[in-house]
PDB file of C-alpha atoms in Angstrom:
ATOM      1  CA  UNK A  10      -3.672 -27.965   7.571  1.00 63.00           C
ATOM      2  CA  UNK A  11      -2.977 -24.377   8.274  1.00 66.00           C
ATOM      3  CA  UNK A  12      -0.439 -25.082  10.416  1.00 75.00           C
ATOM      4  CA  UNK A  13       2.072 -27.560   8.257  1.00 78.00           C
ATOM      5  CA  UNK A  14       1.709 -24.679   5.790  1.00 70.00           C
ATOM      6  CA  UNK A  15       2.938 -21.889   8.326  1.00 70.00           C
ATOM      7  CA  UNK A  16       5.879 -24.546   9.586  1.00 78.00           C
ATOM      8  CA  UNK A  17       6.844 -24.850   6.090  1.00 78.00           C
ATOM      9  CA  UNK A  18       6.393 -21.184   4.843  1.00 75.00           C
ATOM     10  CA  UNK A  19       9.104 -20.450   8.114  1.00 78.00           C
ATOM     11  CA  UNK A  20      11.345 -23.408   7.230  1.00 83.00           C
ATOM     12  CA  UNK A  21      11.363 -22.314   3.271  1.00 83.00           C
ATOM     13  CA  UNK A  22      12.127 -18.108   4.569  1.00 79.00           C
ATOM     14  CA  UNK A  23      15.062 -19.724   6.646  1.00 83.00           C
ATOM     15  CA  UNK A  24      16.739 -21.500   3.441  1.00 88.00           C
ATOM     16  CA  UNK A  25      17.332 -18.018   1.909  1.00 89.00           C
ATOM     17  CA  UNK A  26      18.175 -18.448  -2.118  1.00 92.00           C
ATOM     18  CA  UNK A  27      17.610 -21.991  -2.062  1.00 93.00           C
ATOM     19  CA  UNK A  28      14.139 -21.232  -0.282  1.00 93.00           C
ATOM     20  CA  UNK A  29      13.505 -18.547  -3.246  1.00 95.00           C
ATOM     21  CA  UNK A  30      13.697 -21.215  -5.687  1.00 95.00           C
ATOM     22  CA  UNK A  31      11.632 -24.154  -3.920  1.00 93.00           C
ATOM     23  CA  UNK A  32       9.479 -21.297  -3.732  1.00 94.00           C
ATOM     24  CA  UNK A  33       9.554 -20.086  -7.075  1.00 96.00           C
ATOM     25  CA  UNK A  34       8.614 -23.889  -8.079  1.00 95.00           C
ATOM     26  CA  UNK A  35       5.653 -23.972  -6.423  1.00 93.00           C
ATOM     27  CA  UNK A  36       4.139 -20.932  -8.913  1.00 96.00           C
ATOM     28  CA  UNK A  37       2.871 -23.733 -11.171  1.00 96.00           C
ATOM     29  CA  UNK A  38       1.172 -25.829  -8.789  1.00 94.00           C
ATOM     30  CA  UNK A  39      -2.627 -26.389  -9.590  1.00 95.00           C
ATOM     31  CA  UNK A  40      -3.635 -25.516  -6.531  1.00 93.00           C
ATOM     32  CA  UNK A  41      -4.256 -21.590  -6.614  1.00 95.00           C
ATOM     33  CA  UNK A  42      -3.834 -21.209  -2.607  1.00 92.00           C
ATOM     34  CA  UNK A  43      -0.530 -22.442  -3.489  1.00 91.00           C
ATOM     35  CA  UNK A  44       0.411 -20.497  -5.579  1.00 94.00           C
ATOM     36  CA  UNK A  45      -0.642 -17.246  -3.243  1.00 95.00           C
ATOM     37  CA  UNK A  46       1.281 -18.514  -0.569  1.00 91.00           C
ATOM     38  CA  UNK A  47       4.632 -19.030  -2.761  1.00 94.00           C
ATOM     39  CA  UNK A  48       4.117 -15.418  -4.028  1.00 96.00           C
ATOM     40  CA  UNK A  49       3.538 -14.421  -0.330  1.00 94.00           C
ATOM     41  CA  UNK A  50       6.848 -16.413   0.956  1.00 94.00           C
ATOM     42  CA  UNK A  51       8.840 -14.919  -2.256  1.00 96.00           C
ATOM     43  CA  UNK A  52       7.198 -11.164  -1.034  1.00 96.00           C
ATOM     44  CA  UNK A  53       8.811 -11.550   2.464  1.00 93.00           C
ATOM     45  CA  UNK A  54      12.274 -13.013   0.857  1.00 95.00           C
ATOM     46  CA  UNK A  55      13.519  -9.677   0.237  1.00 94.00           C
ATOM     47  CA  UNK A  56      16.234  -9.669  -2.341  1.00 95.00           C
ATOM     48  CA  UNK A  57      15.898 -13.106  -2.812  1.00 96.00           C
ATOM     49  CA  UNK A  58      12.474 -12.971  -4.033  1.00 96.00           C
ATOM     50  CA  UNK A  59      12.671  -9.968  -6.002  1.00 97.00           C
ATOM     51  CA  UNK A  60      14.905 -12.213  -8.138  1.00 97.00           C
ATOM     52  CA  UNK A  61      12.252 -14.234  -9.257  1.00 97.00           C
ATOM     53  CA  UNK A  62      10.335 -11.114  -9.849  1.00 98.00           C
ATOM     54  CA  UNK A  63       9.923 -12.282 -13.852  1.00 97.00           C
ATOM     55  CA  UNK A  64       8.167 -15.680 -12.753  1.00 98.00           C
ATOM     56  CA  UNK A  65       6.002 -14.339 -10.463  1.00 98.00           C
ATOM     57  CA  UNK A  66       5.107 -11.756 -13.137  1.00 98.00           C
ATOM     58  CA  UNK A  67       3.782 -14.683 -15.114  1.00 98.00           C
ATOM     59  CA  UNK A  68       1.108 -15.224 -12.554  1.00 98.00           C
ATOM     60  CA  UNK A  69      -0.546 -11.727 -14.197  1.00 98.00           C
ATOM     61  CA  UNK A  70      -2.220 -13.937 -16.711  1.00 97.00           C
ATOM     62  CA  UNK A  71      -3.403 -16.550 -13.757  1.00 98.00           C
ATOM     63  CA  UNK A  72      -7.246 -17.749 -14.210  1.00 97.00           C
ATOM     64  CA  UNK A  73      -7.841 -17.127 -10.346  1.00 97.00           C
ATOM     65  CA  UNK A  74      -8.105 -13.542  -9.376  1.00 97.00           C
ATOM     66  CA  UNK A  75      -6.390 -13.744  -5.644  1.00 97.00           C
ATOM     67  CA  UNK A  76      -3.170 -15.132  -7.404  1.00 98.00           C
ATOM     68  CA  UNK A  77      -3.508 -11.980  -9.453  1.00 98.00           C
ATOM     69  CA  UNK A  78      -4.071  -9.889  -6.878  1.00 98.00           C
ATOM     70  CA  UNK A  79      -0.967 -11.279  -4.752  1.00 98.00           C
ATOM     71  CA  UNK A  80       1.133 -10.684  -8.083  1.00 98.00           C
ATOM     72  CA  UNK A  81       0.695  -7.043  -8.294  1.00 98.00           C
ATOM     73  CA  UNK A  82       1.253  -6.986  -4.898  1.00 97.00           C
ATOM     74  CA  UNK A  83       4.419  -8.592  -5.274  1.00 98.00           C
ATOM     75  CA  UNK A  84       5.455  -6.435  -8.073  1.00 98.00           C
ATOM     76  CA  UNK A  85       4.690  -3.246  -5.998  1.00 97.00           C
ATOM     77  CA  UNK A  86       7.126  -4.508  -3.327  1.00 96.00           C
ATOM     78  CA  UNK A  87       9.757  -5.023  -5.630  1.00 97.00           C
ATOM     79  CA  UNK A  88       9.836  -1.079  -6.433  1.00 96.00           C
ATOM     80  CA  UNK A  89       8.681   0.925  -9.017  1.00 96.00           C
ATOM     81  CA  UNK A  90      11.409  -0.248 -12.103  1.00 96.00           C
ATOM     82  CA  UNK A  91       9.912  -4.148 -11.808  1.00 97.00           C
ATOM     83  CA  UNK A  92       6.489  -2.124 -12.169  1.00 97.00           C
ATOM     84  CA  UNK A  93       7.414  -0.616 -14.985  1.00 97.00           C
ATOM     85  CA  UNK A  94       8.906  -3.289 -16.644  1.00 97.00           C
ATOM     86  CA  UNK A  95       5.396  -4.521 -16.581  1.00 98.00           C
ATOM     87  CA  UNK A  96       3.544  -1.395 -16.825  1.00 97.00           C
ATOM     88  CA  UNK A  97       1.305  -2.555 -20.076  1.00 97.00           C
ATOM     89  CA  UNK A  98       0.180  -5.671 -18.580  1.00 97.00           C
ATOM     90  CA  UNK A  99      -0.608  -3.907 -15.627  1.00 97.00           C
ATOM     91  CA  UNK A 100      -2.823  -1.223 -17.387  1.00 96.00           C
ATOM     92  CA  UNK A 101      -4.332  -4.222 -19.306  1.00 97.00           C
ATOM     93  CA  UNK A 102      -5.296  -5.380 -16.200  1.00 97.00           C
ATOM     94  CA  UNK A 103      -6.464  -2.278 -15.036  1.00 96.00           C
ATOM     95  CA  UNK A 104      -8.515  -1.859 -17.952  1.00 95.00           C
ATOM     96  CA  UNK A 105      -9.798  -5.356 -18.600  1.00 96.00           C
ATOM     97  CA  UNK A 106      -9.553  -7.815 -15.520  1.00 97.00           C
ATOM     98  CA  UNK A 107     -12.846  -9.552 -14.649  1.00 96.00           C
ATOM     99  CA  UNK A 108     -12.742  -8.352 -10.933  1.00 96.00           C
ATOM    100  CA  UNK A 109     -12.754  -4.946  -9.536  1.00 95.00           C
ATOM    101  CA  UNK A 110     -10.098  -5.751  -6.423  1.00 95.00           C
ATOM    102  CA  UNK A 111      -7.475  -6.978  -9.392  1.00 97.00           C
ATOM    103  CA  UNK A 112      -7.604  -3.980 -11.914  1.00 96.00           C
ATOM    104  CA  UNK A 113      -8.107  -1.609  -8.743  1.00 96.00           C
ATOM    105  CA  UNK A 114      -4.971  -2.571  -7.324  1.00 96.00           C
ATOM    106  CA  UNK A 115      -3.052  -2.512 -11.037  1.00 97.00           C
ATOM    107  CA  UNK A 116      -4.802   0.841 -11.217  1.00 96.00           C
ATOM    108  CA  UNK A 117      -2.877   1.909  -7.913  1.00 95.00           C
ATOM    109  CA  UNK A 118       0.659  -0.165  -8.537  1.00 97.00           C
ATOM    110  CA  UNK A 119       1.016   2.565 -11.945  1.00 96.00           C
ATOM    111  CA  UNK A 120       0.019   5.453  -9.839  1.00 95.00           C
ATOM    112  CA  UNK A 121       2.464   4.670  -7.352  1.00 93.00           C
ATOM    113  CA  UNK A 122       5.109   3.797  -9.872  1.00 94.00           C
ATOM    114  CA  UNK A 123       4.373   7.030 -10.986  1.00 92.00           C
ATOM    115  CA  UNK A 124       3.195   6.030 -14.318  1.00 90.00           C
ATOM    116  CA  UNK A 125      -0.791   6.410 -14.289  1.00 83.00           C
ATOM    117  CA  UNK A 126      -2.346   9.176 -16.719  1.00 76.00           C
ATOM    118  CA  UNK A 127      -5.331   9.163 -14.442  1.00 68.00           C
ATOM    119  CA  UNK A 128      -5.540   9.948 -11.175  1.00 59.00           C
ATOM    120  CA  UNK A 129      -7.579   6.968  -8.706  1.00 58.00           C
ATOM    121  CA  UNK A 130     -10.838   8.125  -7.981  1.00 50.00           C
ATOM    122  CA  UNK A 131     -12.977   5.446  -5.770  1.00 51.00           C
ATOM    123  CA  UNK A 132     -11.218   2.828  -3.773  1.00 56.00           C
ATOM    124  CA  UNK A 133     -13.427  -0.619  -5.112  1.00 55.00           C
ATOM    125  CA  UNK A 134     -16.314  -1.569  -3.811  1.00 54.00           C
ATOM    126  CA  UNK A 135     -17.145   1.661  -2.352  1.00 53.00           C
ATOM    127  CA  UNK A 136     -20.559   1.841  -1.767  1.00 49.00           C
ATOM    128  CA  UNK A 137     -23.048   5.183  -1.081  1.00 53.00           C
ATOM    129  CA  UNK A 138     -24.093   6.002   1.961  1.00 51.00           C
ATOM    130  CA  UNK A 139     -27.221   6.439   3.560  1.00 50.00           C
ATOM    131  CA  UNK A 140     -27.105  10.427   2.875  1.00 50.00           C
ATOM    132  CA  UNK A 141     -26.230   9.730  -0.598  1.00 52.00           C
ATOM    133  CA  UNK A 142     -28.898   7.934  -1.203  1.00 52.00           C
ATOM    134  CA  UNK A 143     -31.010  10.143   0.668  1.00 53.00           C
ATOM    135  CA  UNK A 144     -30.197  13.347  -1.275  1.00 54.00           C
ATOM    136  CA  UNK A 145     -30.182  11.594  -4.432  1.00 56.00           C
ATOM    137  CA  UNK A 146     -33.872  10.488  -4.111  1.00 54.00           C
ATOM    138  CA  UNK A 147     -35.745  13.427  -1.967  1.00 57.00           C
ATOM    139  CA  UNK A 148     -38.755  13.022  -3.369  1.00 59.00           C
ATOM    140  CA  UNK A 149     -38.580   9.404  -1.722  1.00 54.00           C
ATOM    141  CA  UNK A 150     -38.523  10.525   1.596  1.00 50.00           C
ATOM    142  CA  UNK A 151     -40.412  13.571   1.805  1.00 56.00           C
ATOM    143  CA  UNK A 152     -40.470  13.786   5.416  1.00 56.00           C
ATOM    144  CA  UNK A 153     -36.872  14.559   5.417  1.00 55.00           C
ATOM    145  CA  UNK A 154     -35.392  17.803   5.220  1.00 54.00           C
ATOM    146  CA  UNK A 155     -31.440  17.749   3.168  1.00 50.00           C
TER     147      UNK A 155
END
């Protein structure tokens, strides 16, 4: 129930170190929205969570892609050094991951760290629009001036 899990994300936030490492147990769980909530209550820990910042940087190499995603997030917040310190698993990632939200966010964690060779591009799942498709196709809709 959604709203045990908010009373104990707020009790867990309250308990300060010791809340950072019940936390920081909880990265193993088999349950994957688990483990995106204990990177989310490490994320808002501040100091405290950044110290688990080489646990949660385990969860890179998770099999579900929104514990991923909440990784690199959690990296980012933790400033540009704990992104570097995991820079090449990051652009292995933003190379290779399965999904497109995952390796475009690694993409953007380097570029913000300041250590991307290339520049981002497209946001993901950026789509054309109806005038792109238009002027890519005149001879579709003939009737239309571009």
């Amino acid at each position: 129930d959604a709203s045990v899990r908010c009373a104990a994300l707020e009790a867990i936030l309250k308990m300060e170190q010791h809340g950072a490492r019940a936390a920081a147990a909880l990265l193993t769980s088999h349950d994957p929205e688990v483990r995106v909530q204990a990177i989310r209550a490490l994320k808002r820990m501040g100091d405290y969570g950044v110290a688990y910042a080489t646990v949660v940087a385990k969860r890179l190499g998770d099999d579900v892609w929104t514990v991923r995603r909440h990784t690199v997030d959690f990296l980012v917040c933790c400033g540009p050094s704990v992104v570097e310190v995991h820079a090449d698993e990051l652009r292995r990632m933003r190379d290779e991951d399965a999904d497109e939200d995952v390796r475009f966010q690694s993409a953007q964690a380097l570029e913000d760290a300041g250590l991307s060779e290339d520049p981002i591009v497209t946001p993901p799942l950026s789509r054309p629009t109806s005038v792109d498709l238009l002027a890519s196709s005149p001879e579709m809709f003939p009737d239309i001036d571009m």
